[in-house]
Short mmCIF file of C-alpha atoms and ligand atoms in Angstrom, two decimals:
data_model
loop_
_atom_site.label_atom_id
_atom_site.label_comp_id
_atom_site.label_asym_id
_atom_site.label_seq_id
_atom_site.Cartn_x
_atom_site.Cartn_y
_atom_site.Cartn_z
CA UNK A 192 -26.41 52.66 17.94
CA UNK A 193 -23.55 52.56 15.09
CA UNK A 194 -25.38 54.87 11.81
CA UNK A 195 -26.89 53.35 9.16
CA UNK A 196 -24.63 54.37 6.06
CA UNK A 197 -25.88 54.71 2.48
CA UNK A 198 -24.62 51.94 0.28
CA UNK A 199 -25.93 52.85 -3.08
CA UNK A 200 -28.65 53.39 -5.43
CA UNK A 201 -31.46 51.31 -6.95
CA UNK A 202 -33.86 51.93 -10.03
CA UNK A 203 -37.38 51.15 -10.16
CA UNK A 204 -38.56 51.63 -13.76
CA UNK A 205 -42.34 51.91 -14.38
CA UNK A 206 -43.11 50.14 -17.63
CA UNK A 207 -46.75 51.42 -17.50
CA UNK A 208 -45.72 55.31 -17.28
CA UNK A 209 -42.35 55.10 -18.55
CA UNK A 210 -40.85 56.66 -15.20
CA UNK A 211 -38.09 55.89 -13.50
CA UNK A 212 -37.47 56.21 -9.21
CA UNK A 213 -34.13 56.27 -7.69
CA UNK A 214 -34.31 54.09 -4.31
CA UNK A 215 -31.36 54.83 -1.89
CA UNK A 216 -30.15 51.38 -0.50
CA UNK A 217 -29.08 51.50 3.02
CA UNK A 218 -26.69 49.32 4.72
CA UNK A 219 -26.55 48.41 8.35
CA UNK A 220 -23.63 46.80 10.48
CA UNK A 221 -24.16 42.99 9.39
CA UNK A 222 -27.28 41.40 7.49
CA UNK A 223 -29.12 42.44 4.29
CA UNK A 224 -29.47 46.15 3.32
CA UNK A 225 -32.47 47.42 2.95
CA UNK A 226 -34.12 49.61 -0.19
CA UNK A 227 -35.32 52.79 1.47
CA UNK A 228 -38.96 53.37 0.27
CA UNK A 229 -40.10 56.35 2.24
CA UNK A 230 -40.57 58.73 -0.51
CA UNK A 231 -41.78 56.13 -3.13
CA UNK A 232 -45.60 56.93 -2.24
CA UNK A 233 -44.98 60.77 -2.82
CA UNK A 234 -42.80 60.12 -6.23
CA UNK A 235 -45.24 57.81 -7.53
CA UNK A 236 -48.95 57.13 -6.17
CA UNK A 237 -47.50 53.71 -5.23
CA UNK A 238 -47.59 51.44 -1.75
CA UNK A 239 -45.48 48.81 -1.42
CA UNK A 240 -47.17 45.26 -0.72
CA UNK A 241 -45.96 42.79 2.26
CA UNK A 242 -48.28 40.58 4.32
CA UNK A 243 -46.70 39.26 6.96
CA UNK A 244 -43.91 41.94 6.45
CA UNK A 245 -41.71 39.06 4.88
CA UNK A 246 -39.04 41.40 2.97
CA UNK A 247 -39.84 44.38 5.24
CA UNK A 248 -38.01 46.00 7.87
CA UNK A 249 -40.06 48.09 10.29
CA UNK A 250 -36.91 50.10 11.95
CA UNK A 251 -33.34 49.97 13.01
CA UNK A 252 -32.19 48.41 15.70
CA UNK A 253 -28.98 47.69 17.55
CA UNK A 254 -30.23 44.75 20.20
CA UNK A 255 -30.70 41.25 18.43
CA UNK A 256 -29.54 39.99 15.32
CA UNK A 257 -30.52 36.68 13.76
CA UNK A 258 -28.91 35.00 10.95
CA UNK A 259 -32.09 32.42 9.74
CA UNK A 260 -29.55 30.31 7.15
CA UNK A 261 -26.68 30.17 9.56
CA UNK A 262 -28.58 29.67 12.59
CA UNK A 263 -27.24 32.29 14.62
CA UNK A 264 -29.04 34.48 17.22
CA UNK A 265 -26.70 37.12 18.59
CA UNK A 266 -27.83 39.79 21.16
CA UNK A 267 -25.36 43.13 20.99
CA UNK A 268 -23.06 40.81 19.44
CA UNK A 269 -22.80 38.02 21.98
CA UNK A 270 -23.85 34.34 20.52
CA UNK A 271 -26.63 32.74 22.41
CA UNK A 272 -24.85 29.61 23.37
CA UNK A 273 -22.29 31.83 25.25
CA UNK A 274 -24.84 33.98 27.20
CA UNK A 275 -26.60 30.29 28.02
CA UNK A 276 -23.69 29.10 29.09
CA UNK A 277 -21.81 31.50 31.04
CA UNK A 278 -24.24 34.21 32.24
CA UNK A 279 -27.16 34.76 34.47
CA UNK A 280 -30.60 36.13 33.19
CA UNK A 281 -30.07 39.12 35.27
CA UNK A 282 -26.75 40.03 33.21
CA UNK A 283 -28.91 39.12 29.81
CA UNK A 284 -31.20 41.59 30.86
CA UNK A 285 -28.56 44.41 31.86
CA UNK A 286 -27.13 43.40 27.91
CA UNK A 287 -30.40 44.50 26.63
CA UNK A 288 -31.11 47.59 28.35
CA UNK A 289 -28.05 48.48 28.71
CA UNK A 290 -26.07 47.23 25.82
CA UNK A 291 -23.48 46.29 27.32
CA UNK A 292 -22.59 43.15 29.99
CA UNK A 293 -22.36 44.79 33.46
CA UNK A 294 -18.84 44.06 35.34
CA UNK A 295 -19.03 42.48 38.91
CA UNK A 296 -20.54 45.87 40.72
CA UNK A 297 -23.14 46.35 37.90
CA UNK A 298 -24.33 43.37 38.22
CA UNK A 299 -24.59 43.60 41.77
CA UNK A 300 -26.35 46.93 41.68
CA UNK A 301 -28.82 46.13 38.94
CA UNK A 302 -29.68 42.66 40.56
CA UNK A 303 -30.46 44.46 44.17
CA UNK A 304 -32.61 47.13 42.11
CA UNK A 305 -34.53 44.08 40.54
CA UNK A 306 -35.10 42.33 43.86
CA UNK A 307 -36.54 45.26 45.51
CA UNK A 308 -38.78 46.12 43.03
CA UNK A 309 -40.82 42.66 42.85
CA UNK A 310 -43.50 43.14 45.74
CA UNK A 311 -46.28 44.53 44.29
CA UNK A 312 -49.21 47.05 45.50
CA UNK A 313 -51.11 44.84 47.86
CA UNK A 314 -54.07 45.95 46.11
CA UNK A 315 -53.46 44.79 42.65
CA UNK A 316 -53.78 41.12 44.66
CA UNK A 317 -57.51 42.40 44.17
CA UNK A 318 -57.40 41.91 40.56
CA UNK A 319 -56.64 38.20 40.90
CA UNK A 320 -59.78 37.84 42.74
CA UNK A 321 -62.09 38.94 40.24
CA UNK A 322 -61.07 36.59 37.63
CA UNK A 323 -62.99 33.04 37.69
CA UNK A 324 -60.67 30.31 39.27
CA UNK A 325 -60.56 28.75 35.65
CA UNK A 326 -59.30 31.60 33.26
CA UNK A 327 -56.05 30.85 31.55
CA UNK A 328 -53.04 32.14 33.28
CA UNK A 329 -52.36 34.42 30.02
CA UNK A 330 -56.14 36.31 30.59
CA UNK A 331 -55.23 37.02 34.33
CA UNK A 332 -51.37 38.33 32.53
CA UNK A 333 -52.58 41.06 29.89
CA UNK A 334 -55.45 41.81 32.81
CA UNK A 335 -52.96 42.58 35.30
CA UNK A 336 -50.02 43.63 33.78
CA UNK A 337 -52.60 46.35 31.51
CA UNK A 338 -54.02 47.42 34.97
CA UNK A 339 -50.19 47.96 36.59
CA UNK A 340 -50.25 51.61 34.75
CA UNK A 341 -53.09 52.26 37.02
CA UNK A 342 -50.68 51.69 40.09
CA UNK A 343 -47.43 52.53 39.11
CA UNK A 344 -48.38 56.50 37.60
CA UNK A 345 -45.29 58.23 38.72
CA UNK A 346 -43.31 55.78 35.46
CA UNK A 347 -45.98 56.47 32.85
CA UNK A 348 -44.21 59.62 31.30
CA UNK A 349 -42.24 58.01 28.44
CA UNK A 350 -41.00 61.18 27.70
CA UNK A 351 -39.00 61.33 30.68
CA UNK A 352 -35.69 58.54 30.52
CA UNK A 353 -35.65 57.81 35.13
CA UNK A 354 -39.54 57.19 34.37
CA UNK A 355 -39.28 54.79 31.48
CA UNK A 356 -35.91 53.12 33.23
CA UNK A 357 -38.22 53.04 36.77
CA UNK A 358 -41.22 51.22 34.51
CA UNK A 359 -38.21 48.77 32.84
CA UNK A 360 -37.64 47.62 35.97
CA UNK A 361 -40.69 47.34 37.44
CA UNK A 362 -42.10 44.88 35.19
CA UNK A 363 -38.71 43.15 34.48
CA UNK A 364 -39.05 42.38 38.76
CA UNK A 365 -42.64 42.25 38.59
CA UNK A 366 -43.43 39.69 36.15
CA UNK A 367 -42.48 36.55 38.26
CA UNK A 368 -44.30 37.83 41.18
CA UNK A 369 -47.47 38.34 38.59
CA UNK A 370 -46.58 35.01 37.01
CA UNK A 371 -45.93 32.74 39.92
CA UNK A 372 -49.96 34.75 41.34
CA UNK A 373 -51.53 33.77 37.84
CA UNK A 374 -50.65 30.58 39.06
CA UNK A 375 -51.54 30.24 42.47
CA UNK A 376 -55.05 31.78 41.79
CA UNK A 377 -56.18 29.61 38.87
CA UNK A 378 -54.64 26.60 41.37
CA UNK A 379 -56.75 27.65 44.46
CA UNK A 380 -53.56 28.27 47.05
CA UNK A 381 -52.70 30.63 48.39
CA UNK A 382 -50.42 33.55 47.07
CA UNK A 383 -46.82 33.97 47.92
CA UNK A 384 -44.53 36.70 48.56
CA UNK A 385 -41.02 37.47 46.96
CA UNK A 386 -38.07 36.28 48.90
CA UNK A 387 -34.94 39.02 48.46
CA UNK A 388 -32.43 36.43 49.47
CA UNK A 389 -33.50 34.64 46.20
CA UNK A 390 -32.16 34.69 42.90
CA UNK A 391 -34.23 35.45 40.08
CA UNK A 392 -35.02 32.06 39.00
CA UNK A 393 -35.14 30.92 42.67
CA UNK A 394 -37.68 33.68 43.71
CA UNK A 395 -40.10 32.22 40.83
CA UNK A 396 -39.87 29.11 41.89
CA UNK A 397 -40.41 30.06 45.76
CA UNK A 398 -43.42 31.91 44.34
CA UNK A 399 -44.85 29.30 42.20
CA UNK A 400 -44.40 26.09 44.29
CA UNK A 401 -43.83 26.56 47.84
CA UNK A 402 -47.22 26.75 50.13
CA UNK A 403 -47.71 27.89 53.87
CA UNK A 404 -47.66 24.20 55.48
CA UNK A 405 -44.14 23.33 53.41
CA UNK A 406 -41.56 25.34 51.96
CA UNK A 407 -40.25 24.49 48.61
CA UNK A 408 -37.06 23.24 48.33
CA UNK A 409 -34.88 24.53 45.52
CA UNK A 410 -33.21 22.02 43.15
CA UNK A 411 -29.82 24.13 42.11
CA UNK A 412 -29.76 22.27 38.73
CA UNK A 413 -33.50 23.03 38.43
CA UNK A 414 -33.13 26.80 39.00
CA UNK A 415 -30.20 26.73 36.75
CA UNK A 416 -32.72 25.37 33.83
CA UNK A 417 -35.15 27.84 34.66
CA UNK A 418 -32.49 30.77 34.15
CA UNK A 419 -31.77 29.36 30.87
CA UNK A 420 -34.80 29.06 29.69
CA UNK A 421 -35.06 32.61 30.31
CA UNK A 422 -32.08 33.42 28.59
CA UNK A 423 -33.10 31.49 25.84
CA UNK A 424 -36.28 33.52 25.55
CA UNK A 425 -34.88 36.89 26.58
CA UNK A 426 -35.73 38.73 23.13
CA UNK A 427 -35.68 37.36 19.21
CA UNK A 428 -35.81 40.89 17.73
CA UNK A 429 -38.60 42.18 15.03
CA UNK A 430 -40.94 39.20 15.91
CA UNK A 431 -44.89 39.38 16.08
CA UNK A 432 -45.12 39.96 20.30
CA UNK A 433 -42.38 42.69 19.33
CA UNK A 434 -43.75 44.18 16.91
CA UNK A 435 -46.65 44.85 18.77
CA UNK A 436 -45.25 46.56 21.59
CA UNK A 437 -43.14 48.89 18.86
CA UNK A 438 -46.66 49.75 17.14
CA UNK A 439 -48.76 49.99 20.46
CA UNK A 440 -45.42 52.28 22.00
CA UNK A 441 -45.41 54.20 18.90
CA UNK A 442 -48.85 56.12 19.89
CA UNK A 443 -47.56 57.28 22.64
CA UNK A 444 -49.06 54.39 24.80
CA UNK A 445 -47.97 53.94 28.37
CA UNK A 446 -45.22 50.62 28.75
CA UNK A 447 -47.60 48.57 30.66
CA UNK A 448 -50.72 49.16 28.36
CA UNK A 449 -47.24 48.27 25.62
CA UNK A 450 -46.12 45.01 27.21
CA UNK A 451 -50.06 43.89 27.81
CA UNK A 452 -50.18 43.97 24.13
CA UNK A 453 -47.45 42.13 23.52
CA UNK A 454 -48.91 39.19 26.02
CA UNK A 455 -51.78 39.41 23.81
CA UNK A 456 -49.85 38.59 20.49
CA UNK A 457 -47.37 36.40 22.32
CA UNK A 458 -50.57 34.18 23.19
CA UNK A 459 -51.29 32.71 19.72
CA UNK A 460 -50.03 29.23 18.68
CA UNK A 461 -47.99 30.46 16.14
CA UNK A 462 -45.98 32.63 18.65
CA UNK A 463 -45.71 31.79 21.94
CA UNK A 464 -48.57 29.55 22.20
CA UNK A 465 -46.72 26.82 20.41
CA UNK A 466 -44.73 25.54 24.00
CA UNK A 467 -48.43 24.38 24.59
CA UNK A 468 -49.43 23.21 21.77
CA UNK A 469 -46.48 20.96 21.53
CA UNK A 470 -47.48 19.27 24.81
CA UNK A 471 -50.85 18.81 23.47
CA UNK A 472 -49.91 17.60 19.91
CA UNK A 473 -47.25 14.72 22.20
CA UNK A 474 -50.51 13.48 24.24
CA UNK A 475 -52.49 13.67 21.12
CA UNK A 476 -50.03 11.63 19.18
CA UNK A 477 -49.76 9.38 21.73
CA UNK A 478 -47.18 6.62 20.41
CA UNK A 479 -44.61 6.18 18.20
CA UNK A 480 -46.43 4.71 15.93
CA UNK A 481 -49.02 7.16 15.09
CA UNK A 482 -46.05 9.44 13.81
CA UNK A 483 -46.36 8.72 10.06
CA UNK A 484 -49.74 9.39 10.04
CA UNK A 485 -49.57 12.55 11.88
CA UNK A 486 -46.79 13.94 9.65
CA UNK A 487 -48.98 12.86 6.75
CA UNK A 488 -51.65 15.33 8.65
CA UNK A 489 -49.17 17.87 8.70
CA UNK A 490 -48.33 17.98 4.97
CA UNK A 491 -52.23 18.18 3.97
CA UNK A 492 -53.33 21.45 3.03
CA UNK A 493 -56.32 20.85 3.87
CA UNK A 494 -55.88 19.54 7.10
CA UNK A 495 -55.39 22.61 9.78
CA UNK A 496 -52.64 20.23 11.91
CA UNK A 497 -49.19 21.47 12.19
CA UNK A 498 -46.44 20.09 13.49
CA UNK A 499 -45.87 22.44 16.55
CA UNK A 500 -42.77 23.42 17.66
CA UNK A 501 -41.54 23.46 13.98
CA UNK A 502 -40.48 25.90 11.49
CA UNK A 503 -39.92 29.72 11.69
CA UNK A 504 -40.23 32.44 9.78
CA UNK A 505 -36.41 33.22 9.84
CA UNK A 506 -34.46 30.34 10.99
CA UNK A 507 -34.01 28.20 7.86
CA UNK A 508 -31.31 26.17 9.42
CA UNK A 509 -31.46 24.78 13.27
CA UNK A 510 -33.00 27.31 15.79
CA UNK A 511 -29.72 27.95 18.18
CA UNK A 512 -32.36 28.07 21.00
CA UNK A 513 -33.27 24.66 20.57
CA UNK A 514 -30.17 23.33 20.66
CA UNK A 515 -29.33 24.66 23.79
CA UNK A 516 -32.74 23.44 25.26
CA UNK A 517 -32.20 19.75 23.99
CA UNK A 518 -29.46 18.90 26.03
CA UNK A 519 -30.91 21.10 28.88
CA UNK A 520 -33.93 18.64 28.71
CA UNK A 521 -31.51 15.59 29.22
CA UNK A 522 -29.42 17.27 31.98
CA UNK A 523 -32.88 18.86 33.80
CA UNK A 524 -34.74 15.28 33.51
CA UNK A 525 -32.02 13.18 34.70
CA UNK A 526 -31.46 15.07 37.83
CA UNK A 527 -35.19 14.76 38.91
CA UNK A 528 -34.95 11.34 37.73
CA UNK A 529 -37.81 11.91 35.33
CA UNK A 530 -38.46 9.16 32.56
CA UNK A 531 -40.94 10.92 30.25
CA UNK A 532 -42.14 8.81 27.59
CA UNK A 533 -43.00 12.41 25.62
CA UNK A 534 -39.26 13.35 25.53
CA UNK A 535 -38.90 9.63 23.84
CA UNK A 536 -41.89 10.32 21.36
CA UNK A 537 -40.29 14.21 20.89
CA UNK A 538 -37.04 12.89 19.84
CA UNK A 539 -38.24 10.01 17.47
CA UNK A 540 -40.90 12.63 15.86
CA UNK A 541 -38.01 15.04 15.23
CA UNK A 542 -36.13 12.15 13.76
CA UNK A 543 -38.72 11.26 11.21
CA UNK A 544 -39.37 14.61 10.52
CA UNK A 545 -36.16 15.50 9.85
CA UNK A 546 -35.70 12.39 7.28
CA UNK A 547 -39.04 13.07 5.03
CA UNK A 548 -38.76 15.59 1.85
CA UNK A 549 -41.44 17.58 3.08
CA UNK A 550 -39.59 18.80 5.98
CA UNK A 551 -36.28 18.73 4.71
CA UNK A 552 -37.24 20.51 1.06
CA UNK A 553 -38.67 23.36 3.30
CA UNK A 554 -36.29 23.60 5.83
CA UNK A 555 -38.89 22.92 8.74
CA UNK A 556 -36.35 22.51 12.21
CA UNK A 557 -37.50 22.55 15.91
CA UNK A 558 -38.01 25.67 17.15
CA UNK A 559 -37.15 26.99 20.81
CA UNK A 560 -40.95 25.56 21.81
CA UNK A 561 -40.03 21.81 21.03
CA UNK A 562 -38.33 20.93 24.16
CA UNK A 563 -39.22 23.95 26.13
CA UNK A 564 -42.50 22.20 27.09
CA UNK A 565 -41.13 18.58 28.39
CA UNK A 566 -38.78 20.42 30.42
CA UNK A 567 -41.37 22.62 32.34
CA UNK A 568 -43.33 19.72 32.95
CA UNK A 569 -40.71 17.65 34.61
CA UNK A 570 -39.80 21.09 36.69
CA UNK A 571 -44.19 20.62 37.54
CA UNK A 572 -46.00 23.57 35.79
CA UNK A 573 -49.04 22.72 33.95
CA UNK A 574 -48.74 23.48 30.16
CA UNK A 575 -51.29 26.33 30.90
CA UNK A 576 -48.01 28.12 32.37
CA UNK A 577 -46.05 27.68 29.25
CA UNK A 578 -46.47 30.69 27.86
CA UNK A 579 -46.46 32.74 30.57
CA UNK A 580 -43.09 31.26 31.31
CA UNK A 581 -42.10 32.83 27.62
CA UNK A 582 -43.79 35.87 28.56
CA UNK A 583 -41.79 36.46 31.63
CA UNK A 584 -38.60 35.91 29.92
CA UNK A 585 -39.51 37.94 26.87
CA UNK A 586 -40.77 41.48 28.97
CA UNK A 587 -36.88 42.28 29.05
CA UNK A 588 -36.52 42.69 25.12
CA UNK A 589 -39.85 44.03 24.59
CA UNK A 590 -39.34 46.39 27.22
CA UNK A 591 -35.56 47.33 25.74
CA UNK A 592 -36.82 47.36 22.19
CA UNK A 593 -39.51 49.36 23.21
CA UNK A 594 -36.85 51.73 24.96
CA UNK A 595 -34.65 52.06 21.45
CA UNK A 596 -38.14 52.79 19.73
CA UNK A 597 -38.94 56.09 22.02
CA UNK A 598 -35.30 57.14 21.77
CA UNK A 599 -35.15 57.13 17.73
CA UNK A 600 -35.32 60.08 16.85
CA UNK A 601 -36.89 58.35 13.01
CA UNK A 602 -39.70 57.33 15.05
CA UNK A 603 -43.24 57.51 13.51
CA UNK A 604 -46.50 56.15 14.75
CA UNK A 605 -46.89 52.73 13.09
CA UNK A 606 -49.34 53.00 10.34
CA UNK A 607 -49.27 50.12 7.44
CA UNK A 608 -50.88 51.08 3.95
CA UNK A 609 -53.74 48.49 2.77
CA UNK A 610 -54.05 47.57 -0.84
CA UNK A 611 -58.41 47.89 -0.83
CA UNK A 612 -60.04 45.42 -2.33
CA UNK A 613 -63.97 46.28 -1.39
CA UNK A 614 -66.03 48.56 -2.73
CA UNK A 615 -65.45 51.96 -4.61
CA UNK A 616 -68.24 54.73 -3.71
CA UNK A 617 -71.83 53.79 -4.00
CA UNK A 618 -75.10 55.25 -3.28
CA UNK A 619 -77.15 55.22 0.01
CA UNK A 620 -79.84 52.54 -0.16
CA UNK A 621 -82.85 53.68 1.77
CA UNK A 622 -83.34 50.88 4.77
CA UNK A 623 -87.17 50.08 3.10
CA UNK A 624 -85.42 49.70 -0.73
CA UNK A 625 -82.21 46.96 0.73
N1 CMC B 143 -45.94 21.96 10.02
C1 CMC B 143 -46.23 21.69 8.71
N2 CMC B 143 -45.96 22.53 7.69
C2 CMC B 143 -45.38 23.70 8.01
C3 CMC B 143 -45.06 24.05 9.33
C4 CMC B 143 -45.36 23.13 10.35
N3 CMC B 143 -45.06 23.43 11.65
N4 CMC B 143 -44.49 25.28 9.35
C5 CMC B 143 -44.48 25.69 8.08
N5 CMC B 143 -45.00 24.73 7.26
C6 CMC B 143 -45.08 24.77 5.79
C7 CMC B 143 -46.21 25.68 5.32
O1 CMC B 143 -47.42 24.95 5.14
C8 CMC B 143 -45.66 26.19 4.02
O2 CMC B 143 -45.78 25.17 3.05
P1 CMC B 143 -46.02 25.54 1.50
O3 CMC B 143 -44.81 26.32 1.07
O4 CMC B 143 -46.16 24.23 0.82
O5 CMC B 143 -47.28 26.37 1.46
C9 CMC B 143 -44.16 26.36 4.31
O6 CMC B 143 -43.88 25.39 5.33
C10 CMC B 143 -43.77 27.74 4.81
O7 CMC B 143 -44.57 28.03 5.95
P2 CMC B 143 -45.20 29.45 6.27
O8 CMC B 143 -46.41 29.27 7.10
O9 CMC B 143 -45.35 30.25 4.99
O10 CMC B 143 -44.02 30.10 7.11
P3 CMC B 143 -44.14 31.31 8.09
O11 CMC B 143 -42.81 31.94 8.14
O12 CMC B 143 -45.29 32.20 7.73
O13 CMC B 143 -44.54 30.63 9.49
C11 CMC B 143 -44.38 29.64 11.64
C12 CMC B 143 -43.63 30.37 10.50
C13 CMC B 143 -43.49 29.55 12.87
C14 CMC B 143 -45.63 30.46 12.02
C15 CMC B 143 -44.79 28.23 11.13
O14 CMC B 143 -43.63 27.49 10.81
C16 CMC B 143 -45.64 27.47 12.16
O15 CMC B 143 -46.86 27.66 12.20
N6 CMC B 143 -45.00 26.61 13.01
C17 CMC B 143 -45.72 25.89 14.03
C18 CMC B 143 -45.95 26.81 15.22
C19 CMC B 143 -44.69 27.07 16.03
O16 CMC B 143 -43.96 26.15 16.38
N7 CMC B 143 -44.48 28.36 16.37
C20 CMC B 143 -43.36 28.77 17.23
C21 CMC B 143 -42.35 29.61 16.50
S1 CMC B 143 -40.84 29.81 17.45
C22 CMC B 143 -41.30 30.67 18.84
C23 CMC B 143 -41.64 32.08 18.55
O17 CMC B 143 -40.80 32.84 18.04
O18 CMC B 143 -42.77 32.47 18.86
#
């Protein structure tokens, strides 16, 4: 990781005490520099304030860089479009942990150490059985990946870099295995076994959709979609699911209890979630012609509706993702010789959008989810799977962001500051006198 340098120095004045605090500014390889606020607690009695961490940064980090007004998502330097274009998901994922791209024998070696680590312990099949046939894919995922540390103890010392490169692998190979038996279970058939003469993408979709009486025959242009799609969700640096694996990690937490918790904040509609919730909103919209009024829903503050699948909190310009996964929607539905009547209504609601002042004024775009959903349908996973789908493809940067965390040598336990608004000290009220 290239040193953060210091740039210069910034003055806070205090008009209430008449005190001045010098701020060092820091500056970084590319992006905005930051105004270094450690010490401003001890120098003056004062917290900073940042819901939603807005204008905060929460560490340093050499993996994934986003520029929100120029649209561009970079990982170790590489634009996103290349990597979708010209590289595997295995080689994304050998970028991210390793931080560089392998060369022909890396990439050989680290894609035969992923293959042979995605059986799991026959027992964990157990788990599975215990949940009710109905539970959402995404309960049986933060069950079973939270239980793996139970299994796997000899890569739970994070203090020790074989162990935490053993447990990166592990549930970078393990997740499809988990992800296509999520699957199986809450469909009643019955589970399938990795296939090492598979490819990534091609062992998931062995896993998911072949059964005992008929094996499943792999579309190439298919598997080539679902690689991208996992490319395209690979990591997206400080985000909420991230975030949460830095803070649970920073305690000292084992990675699979780490990565469970970042399933658990991945789940919400406003993260991950939203691939589902964008196949919803499409059936609930129905036609074309309901559009107005649904964008009219959209712009009421007092109506909870949303249009899913648009806006983010740092892309102010087109999400590069989405891009990508528009004309992978074409390519993916012509060659099954799907004719969805959603991708029609997706495509005429982003028009519209797009057009009204609302939108435009605050730079609302399609996000990665948008088309992510209408592609996975026409591949034939329910919309319960979306997110799981994300979550598969995102354990490779949580698990290498979660590697740069342990290694920093700045790292602190993750604990915010709260500005209290409740009660100051009061006295005990007897429970006969309340
Ligand atoms: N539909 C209607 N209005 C919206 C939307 C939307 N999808 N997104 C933002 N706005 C409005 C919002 O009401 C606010 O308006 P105003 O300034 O008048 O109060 C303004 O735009 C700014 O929105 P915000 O909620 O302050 O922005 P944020 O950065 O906190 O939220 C977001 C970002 C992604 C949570 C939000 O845009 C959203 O809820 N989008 C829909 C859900 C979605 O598609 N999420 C997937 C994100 S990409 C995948 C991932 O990284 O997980």
């Amino acid at each position: 990781m290239a040193e953060k340098t210091h740039s210069h120095d910034m003055t806070l004045s205090d008009p209430a005490t008449g005190k001045e605090y010098t701020l060092p500014v820091l500056e970084g390889s590319v992006g905005p520099k930051v105004i270094d606020i450690r010490k401003l607690y001890g120098q003056s009695g004062y917290f900073t304030y940042d819901p939603g961490f807005t204008s905060t940064a929460s560490c340093d980090s050499a993996i994934t860089y986003i520029d929100g007004d120029a649209g561009q998502l970079l990982h170790r330097g590489y634009r996103i479009e290349d990597l979708a274009e010209h590289c595997n998901y295995m080689e994304v994922c050998y970028l991210l942990l390793r931080g560089k791209l392998p060369n022909a024998a890396e990439k050989t070696e680290f894609e035969h150490t992923i293959t042979y680590h995605t059986m799991l312990h026959e027992q964990i099949l157990n788990f599975f059985r215990g949940f009710r046939r109905d539970a959402h894919p995404m309960a049986i995922m933060v069950g079973v990946i939270g239980a793996l540390s139970a299994f796997y103890h000899d890569s739970t010392d994070i203090n020790d870099p074989e162990q935490r490169m053993v447990a990166s692998h592990r549930l970078v190979a393990k997740m499809p295995t988990i992800a296509a038996l999520a699957f199986k279970y809450s469909s009643g058939q019955p589970f399938t076994y990795p296939q090492n003469k598979l490819s990534y993408a091609e062992n998931f979709l062995h896993m998911t959709f072949s059964v005992p009486a008929e094996e499943y025959e792999i579309n190439p242009a298919v598997a080539r979609a679902m690689d991208k799609i996992f490319i395209l969700h690979a990591d997206h640096e400080q985000n909420a699911s991230t975030s949460t694996v830095r803070i649970a990690g920073s305690s000292g937490a084992n990675p699979f209890a780490c990565i469970a918790a970042g399933i658990s904040c991945l789940w919400g509609p406003a993260h991950g979630g939203a691939n589902e919730a964008v196949l919803q909103m499409l059936y609930e919209i129905g036609h074309k012609d309901n559009i107005p009024k649904y964008l009219e829903k959209a712009k009421d503050k007092n109506d909870p509706f949303r249009l899913m699948g648009f806006g983010h909190r740092v892309y102010k310009n087109l999400d590069p993702r989405a891009g990508v996964l528009k004309s992978s929607c074409d390519e993916v539905l012509d060659q099954l010789g799907v004719n969805d009547p959603l991708l029609e209504l997706a495509r005429e609601l982003e028009r519209i959008a797009l057009e009204d002042d609302y939108f435009r004024e605050r730079k609302l775009f399609p996000n990665v989810d948008f088309y992510s959903g209408i592609i996975l349908k026409a591949i034939g996973f329910p919309t319960s799977m979306f997110t799981v789908l994300f979550a598969l493809a995102r354990t490779v940067g949580w698990v290498a962001q979660w590697n740069e965390m342990i290694t920093d040598p700045n790292q602190k336990i993750g604990r915010p500051r709260q500005l209290f608004t409740g009660s100051d000290e009061r006295a005990f009220i007897p429970i006969d006198k309340r």
